Short mmCIF file of N, CA and C in Angstrom, two decimals:
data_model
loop_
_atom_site.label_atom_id
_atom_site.label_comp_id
_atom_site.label_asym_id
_atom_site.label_seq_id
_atom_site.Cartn_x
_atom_site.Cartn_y
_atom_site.Cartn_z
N UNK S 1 310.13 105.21 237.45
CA UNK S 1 309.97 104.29 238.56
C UNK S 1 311.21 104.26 239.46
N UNK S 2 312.61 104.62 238.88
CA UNK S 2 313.82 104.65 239.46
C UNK S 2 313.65 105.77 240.04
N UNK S 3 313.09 106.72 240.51
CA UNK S 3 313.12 107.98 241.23
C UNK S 3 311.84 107.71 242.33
N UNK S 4 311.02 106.93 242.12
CA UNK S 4 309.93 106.66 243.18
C UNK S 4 310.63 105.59 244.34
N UNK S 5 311.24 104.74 243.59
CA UNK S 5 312.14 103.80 244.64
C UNK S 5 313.42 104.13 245.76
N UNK S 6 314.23 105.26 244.74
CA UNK S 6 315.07 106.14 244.98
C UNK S 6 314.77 107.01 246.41
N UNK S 7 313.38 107.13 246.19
CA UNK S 7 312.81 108.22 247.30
C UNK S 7 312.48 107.03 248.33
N UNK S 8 311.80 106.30 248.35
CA UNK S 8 311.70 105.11 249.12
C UNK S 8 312.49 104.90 249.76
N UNK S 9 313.74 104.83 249.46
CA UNK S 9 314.98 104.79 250.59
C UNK S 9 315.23 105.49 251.00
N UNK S 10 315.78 106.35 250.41
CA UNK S 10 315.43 107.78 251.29
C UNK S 10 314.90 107.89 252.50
N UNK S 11 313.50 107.83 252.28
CA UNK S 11 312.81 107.55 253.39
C UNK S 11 313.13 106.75 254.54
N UNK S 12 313.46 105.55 254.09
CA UNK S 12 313.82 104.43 255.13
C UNK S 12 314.89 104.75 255.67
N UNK S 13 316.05 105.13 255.35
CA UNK S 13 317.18 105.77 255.85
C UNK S 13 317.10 106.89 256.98
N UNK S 14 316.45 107.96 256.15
CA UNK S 14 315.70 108.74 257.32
C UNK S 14 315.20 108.08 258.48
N UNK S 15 314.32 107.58 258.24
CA UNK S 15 313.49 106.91 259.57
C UNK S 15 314.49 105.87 260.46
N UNK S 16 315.39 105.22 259.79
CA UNK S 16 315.96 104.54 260.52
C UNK S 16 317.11 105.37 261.72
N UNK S 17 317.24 106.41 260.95
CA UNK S 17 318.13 107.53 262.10
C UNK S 17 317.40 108.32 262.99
N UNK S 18 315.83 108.24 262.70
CA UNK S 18 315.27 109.01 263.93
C UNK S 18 314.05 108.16 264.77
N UNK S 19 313.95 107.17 263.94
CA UNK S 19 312.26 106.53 264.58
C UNK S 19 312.92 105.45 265.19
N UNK S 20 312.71 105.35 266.80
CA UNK S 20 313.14 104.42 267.61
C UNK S 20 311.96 103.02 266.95
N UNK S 21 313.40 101.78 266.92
CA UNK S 21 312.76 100.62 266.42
C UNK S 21 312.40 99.92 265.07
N UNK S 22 313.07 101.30 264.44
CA UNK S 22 313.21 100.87 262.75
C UNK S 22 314.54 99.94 262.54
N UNK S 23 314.01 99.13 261.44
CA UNK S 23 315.16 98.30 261.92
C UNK S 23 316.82 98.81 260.73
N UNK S 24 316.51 99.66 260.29
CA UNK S 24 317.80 100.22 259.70
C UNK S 24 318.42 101.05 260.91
N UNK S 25 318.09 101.32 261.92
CA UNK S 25 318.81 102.01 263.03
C UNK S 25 320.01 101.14 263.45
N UNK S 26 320.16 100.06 263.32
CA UNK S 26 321.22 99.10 263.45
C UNK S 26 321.64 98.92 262.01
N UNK S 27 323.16 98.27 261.30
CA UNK S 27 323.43 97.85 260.32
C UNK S 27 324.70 97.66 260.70
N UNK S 28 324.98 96.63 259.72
CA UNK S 28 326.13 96.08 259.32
C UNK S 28 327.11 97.10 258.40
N UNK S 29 328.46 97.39 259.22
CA UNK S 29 329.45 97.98 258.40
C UNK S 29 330.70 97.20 258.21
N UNK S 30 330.50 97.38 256.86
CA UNK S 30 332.43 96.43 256.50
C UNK S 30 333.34 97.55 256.17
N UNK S 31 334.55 97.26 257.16
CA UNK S 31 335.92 97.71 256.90
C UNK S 31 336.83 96.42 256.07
N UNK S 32 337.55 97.00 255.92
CA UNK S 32 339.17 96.35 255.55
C UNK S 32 340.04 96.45 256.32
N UNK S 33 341.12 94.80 257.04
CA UNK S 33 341.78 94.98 258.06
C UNK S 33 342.79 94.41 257.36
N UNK S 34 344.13 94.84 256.70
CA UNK S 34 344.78 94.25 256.06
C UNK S 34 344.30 93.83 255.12
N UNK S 35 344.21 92.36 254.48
CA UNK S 35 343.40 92.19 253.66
C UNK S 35 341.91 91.36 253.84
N UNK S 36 341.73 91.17 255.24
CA UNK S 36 340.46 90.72 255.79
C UNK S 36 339.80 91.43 256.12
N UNK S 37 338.13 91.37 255.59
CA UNK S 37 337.08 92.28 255.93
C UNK S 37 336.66 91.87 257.56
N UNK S 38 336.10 93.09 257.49
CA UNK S 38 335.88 93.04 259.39
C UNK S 38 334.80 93.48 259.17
N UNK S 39 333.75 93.02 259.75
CA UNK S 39 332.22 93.59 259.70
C UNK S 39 331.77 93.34 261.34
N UNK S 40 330.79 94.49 261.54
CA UNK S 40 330.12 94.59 262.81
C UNK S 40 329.00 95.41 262.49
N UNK S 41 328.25 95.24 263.89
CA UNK S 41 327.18 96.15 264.00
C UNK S 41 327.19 97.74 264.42
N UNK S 42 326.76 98.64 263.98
CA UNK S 42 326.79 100.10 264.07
C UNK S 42 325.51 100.87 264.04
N UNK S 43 325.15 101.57 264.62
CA UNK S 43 323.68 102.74 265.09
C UNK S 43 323.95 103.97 264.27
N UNK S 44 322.84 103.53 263.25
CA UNK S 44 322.82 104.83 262.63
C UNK S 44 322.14 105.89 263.26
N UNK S 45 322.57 107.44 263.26
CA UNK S 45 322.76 108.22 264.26
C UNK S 45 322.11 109.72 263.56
N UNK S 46 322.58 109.43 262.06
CA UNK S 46 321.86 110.67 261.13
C UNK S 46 322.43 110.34 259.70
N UNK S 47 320.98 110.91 259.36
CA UNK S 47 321.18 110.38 257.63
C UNK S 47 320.55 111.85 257.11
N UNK S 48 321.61 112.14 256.63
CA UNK S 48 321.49 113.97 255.46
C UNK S 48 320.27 113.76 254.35
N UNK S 49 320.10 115.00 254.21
CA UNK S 49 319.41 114.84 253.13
C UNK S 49 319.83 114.47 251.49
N UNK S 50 321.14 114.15 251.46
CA UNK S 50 322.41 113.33 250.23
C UNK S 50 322.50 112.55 251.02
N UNK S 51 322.20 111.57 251.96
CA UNK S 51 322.15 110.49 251.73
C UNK S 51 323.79 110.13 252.79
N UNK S 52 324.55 111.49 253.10
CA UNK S 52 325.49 111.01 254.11
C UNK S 52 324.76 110.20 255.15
N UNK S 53 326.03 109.52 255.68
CA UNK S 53 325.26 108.89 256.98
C UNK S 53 326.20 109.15 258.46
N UNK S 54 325.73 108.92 259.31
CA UNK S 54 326.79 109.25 260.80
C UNK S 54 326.01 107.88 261.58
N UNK S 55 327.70 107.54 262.49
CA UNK S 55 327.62 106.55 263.18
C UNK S 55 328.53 107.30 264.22
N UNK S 56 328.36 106.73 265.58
CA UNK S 56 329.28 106.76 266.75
C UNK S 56 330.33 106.33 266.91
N UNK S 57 331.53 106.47 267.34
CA UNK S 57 332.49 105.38 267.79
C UNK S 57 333.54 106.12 269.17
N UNK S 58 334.44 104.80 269.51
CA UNK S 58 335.44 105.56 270.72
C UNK S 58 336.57 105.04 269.24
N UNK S 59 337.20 106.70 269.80
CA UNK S 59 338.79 107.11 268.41
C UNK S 59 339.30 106.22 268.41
N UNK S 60 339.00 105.11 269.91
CA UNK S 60 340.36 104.15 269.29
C UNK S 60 340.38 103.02 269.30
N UNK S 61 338.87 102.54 268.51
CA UNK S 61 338.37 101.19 267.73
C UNK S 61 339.11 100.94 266.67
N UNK S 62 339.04 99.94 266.54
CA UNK S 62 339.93 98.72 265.47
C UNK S 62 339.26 99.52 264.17
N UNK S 63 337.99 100.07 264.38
CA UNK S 63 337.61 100.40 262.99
C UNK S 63 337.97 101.86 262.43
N UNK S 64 338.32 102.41 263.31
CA UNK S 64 338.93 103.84 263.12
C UNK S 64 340.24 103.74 262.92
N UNK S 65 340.84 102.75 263.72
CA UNK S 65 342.19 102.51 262.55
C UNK S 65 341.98 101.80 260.89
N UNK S 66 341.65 101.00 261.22
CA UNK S 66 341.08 100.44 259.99
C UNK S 66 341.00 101.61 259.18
N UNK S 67 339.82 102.49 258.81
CA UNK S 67 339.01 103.55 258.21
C UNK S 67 340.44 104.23 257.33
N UNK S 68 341.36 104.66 258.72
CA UNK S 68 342.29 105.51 258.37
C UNK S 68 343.46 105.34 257.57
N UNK S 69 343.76 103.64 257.36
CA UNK S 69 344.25 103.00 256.38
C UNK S 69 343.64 102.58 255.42
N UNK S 70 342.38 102.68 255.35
CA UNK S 70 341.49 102.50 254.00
C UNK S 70 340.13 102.99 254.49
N UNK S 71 339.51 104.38 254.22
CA UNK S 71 338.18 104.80 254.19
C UNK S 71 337.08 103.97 253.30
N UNK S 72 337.25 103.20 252.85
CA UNK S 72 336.36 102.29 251.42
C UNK S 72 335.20 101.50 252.68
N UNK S 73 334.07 101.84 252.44
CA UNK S 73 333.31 100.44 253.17
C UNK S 73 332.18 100.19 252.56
N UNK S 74 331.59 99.28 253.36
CA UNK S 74 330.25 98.75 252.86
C UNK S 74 329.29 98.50 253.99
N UNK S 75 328.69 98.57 253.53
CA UNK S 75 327.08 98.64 254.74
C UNK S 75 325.91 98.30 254.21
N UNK S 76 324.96 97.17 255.00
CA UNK S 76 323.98 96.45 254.82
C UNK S 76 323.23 96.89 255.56
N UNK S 77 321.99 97.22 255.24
CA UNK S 77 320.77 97.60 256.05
C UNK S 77 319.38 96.37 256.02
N UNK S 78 318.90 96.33 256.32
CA UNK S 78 317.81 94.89 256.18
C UNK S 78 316.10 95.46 256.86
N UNK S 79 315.33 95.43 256.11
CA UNK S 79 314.12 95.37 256.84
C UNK S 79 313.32 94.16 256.59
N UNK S 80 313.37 93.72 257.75
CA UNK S 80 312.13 92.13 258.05
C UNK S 80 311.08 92.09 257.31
N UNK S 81 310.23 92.97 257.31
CA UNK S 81 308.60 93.07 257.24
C UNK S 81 308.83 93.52 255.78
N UNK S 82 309.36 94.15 255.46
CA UNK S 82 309.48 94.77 254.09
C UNK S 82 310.11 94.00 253.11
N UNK S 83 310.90 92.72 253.83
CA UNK S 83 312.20 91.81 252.51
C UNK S 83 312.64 93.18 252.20
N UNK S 84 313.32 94.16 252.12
CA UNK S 84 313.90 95.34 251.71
C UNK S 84 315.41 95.51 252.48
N UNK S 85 316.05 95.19 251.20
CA UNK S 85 317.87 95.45 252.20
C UNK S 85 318.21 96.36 250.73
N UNK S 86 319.42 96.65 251.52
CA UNK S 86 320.37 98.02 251.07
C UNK S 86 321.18 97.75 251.22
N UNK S 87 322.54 97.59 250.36
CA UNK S 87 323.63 97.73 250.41
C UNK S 87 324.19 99.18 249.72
N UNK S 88 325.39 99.19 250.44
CA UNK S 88 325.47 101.00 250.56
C UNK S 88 327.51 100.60 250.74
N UNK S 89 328.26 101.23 249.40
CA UNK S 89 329.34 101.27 249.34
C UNK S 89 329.56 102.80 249.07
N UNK S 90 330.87 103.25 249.98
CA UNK S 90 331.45 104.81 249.66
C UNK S 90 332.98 104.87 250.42
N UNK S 91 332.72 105.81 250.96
CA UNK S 91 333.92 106.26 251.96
C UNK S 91 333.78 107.14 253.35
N UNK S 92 334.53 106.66 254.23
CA UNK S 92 334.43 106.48 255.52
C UNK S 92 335.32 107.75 255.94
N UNK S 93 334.63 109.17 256.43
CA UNK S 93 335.55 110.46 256.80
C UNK S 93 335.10 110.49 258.38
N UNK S 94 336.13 110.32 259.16
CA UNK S 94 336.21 110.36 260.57
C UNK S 94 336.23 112.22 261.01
N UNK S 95 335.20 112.47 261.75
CA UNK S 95 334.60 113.44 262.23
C UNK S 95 335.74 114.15 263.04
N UNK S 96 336.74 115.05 262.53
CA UNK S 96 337.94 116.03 263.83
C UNK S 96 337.42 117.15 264.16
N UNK S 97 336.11 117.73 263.60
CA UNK S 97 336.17 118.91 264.05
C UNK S 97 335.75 119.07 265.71
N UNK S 98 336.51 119.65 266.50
CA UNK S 98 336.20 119.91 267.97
C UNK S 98 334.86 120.42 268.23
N UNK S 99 334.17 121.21 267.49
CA UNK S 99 333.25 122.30 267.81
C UNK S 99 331.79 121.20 267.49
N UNK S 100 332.14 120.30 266.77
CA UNK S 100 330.81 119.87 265.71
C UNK S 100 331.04 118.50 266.96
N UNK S 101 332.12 117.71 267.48
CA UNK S 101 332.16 116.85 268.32
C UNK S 101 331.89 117.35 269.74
N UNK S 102 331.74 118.48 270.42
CA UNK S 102 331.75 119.14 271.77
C UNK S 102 330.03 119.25 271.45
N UNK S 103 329.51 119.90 270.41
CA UNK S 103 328.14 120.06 270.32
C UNK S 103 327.32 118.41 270.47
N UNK S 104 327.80 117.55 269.37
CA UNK S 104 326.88 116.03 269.73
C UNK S 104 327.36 115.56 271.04
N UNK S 105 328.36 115.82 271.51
CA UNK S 105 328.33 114.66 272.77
C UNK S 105 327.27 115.93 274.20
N UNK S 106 327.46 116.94 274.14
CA UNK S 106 326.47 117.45 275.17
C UNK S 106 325.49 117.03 274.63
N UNK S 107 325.04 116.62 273.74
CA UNK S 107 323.57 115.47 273.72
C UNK S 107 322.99 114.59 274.01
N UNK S 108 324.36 113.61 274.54
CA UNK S 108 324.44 112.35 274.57
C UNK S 108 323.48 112.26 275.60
N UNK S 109 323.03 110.96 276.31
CA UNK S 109 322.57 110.50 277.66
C UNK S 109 323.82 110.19 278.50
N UNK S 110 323.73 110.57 279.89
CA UNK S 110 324.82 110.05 280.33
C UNK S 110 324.91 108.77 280.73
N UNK S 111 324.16 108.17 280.63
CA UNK S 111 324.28 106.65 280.49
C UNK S 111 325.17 106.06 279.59
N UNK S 112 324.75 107.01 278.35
CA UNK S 112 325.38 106.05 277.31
C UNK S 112 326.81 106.87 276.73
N UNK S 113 327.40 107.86 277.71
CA UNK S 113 328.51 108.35 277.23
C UNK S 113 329.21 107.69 277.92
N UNK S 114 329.07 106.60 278.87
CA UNK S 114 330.43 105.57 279.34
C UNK S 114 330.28 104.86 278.21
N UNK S 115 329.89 104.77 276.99
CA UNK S 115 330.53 103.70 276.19
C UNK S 115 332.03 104.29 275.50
N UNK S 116 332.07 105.47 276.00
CA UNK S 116 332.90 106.56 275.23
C UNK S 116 334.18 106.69 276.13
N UNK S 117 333.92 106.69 277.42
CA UNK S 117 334.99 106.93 278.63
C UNK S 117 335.65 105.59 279.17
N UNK S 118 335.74 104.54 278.60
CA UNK S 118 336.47 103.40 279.31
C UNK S 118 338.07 103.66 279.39
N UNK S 119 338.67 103.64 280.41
CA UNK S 119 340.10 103.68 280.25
C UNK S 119 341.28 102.99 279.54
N UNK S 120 340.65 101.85 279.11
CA UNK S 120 341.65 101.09 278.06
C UNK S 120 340.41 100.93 276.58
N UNK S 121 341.49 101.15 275.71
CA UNK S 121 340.76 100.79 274.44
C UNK S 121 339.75 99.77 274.39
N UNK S 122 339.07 99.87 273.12
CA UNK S 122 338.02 98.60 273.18
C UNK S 122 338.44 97.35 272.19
N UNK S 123 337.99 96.44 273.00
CA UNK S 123 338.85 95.21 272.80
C UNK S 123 339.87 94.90 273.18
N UNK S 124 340.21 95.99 274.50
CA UNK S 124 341.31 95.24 275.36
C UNK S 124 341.02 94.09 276.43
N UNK S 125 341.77 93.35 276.35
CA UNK S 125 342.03 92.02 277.45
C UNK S 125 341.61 92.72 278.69
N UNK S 126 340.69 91.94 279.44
CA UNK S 126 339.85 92.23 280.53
C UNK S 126 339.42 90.52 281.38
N UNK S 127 339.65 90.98 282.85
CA UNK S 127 339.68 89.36 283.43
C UNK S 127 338.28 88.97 283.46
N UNK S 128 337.43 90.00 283.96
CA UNK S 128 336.07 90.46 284.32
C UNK S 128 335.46 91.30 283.94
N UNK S 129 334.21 91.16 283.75
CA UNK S 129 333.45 92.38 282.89
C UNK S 129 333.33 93.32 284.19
N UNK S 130 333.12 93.19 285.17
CA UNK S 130 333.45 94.44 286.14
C UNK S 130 334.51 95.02 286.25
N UNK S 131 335.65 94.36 285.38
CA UNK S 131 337.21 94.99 285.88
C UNK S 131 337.02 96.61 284.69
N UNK S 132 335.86 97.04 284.12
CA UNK S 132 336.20 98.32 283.31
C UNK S 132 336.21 99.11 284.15
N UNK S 133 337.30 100.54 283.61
CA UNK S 133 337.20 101.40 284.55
C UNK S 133 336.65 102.55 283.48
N UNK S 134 336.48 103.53 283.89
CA UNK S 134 335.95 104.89 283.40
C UNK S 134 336.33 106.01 283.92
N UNK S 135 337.10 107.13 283.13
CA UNK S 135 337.35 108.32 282.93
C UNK S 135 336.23 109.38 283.76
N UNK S 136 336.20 109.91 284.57
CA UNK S 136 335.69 110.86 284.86
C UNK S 136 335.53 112.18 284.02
N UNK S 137 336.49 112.38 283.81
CA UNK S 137 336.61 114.20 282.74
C UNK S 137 336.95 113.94 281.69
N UNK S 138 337.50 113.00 280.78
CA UNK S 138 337.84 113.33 279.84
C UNK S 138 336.92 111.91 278.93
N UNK S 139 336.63 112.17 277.31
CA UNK S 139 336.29 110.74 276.39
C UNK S 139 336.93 110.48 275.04
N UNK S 140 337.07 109.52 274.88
CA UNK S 140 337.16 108.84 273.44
C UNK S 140 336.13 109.37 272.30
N UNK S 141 335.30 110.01 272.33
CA UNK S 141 334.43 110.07 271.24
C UNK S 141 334.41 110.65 269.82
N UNK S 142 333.64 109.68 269.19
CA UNK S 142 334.10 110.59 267.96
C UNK S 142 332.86 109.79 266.94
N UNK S 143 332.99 110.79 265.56
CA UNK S 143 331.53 110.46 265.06
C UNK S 143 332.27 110.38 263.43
N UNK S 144 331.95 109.35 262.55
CA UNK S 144 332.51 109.08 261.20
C UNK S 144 330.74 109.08 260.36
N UNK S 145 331.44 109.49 259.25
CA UNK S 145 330.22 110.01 258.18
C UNK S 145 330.49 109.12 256.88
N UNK S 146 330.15 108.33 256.40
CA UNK S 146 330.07 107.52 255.36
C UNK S 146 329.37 108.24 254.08
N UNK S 147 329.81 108.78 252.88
CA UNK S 147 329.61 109.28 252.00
C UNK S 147 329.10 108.21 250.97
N UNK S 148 328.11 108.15 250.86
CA UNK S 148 327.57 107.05 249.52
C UNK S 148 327.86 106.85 248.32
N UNK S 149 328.69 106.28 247.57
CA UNK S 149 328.92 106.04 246.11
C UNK S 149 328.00 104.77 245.25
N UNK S 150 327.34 104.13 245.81
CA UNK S 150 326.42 103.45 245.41
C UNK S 150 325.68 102.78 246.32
N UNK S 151 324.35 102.47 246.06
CA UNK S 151 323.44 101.87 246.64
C UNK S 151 322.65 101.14 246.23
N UNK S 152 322.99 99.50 246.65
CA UNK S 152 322.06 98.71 245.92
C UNK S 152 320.79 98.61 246.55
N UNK S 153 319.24 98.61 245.87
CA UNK S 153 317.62 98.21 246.62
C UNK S 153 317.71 96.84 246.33
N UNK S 154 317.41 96.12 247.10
CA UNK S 154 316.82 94.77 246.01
C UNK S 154 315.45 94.47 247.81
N UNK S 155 314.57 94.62 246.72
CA UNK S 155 312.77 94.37 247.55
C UNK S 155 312.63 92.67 246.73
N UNK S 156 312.40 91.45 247.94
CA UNK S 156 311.59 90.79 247.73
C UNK S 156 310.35 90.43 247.83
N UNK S 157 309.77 90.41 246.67
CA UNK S 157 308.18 90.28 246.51
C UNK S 157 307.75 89.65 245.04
N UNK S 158 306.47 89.28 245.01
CA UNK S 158 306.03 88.55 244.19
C UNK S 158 304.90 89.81 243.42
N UNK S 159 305.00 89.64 242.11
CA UNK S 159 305.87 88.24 241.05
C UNK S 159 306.76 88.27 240.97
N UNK S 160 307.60 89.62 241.15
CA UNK S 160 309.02 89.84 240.72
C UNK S 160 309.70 90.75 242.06
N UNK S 161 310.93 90.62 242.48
CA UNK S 161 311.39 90.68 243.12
C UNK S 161 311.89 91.85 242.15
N UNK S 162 312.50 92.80 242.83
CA UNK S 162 313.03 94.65 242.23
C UNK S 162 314.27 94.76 242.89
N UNK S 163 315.48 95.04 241.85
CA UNK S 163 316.64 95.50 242.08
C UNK S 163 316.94 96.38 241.35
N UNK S 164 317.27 97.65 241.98
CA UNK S 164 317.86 98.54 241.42
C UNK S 164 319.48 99.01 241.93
N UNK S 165 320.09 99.11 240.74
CA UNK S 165 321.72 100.11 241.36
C UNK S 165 321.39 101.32 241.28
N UNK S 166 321.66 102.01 242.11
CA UNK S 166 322.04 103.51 242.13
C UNK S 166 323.46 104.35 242.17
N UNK S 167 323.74 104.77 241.44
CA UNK S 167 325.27 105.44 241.27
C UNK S 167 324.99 107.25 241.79
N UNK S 168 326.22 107.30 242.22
CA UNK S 168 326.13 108.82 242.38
C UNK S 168 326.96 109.59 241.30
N UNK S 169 326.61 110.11 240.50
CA UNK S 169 327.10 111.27 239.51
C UNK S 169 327.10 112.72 240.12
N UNK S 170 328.33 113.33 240.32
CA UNK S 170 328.36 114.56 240.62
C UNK S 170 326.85 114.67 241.95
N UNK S 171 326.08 114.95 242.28
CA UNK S 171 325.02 115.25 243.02
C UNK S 171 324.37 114.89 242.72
N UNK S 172 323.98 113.86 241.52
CA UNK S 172 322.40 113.51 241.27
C UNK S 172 322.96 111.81 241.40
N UNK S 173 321.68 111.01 241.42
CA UNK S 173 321.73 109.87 241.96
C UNK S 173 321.34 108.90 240.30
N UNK S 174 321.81 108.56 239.81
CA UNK S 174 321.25 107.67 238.69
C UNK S 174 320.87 105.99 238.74
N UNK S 175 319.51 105.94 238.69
CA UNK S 175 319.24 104.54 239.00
C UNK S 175 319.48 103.64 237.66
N UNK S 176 319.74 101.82 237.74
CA UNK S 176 319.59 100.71 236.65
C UNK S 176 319.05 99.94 237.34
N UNK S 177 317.95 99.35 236.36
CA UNK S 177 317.60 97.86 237.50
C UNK S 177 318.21 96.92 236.76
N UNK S 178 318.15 95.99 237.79
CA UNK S 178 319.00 94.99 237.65
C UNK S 178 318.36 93.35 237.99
N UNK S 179 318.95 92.38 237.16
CA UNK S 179 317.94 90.99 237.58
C UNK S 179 318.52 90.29 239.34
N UNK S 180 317.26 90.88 239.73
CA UNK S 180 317.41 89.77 241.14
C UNK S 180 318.30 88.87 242.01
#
């Protein structure tokens, strides 16, 4: 039954990186900022077939420093209709290769590659939301891959509500359930 559930997420993971409107396409990621967790929202962007995951960012978010003083995070996924959340702990490898970053951003929309070109970092002091400016030729972009070391299911439903841990051993995934 731990390998039918196993696949179940799977699934949902998948879908949440390609099916516009799933609601794992959004999630919650926790960093470490010193010793205070920092959590925000993040667009999942691609989910491997192991279960890596990719998110977007500009290089020079609070969370990419963060990452780089401690790669460790955590991430919550939630589906409404399903009571089905995921928590998902591993490590956080920030994307340098030029060739693999030059290929996703000619993908982008250009709409949405000014989230990438602002001229001052994000979360800089701003008087007005019109006062951003934007880069013409050059961007901030960059793409981090979260490697999974465990993944909690927990499905609410009746009679019994289902939790399982999942650990990663070498390449295979080993499930325990667990009480609710």
């Amino acid at each position: 039954m731990e390998q039918l559930i196993f696949q179940q997420l799977r699934n949902e993971l998948i879908n949440g990186s390609i099916k516009k409107g799933h609601p794992f396409k959004f999630f919650t990621l926790g960093t470490v900022s010193g010793k205070t967790p920092a959590l925000r929202t993040v667009v999942l962007r691609k989910t491997h077939a192991d279960l890596r995951l990719v998110f977007y960012t500009d290089k020079r978010s609070k969370k990419v420093n963060q990452l780089l003083s401690n790669n460790q995070v955590a991430s919550v996924f939630y589906h409404p209709k399903k009571l089905l959340q995921l928590q998902i702990t591993g490590e956080a490898n920030i994307i340098t290769d030029p060739e693999s970053i030059s290929t996703i951003w000619k993908t982008i929309p250009s709409h949405s590659k000014k989230d990438y070109t602002t001229a001052s970092a994000p979360g800089s002091q701003i008087k007005n939301p019109d006062d951003v400016e934007y880069l013409s030729s050059n961007h901030h972009f960059c793409m981090v891959e979260i490697v999974p070391h465990t993944i909690e299911y927990l499905r609410l439903k009746r009679p019994n509500h289902i939790r399982v841990r999942f650990e990663r051993t070498q390449e295979q995934w080993q499930g325990q359930f667990l009480v609710p």
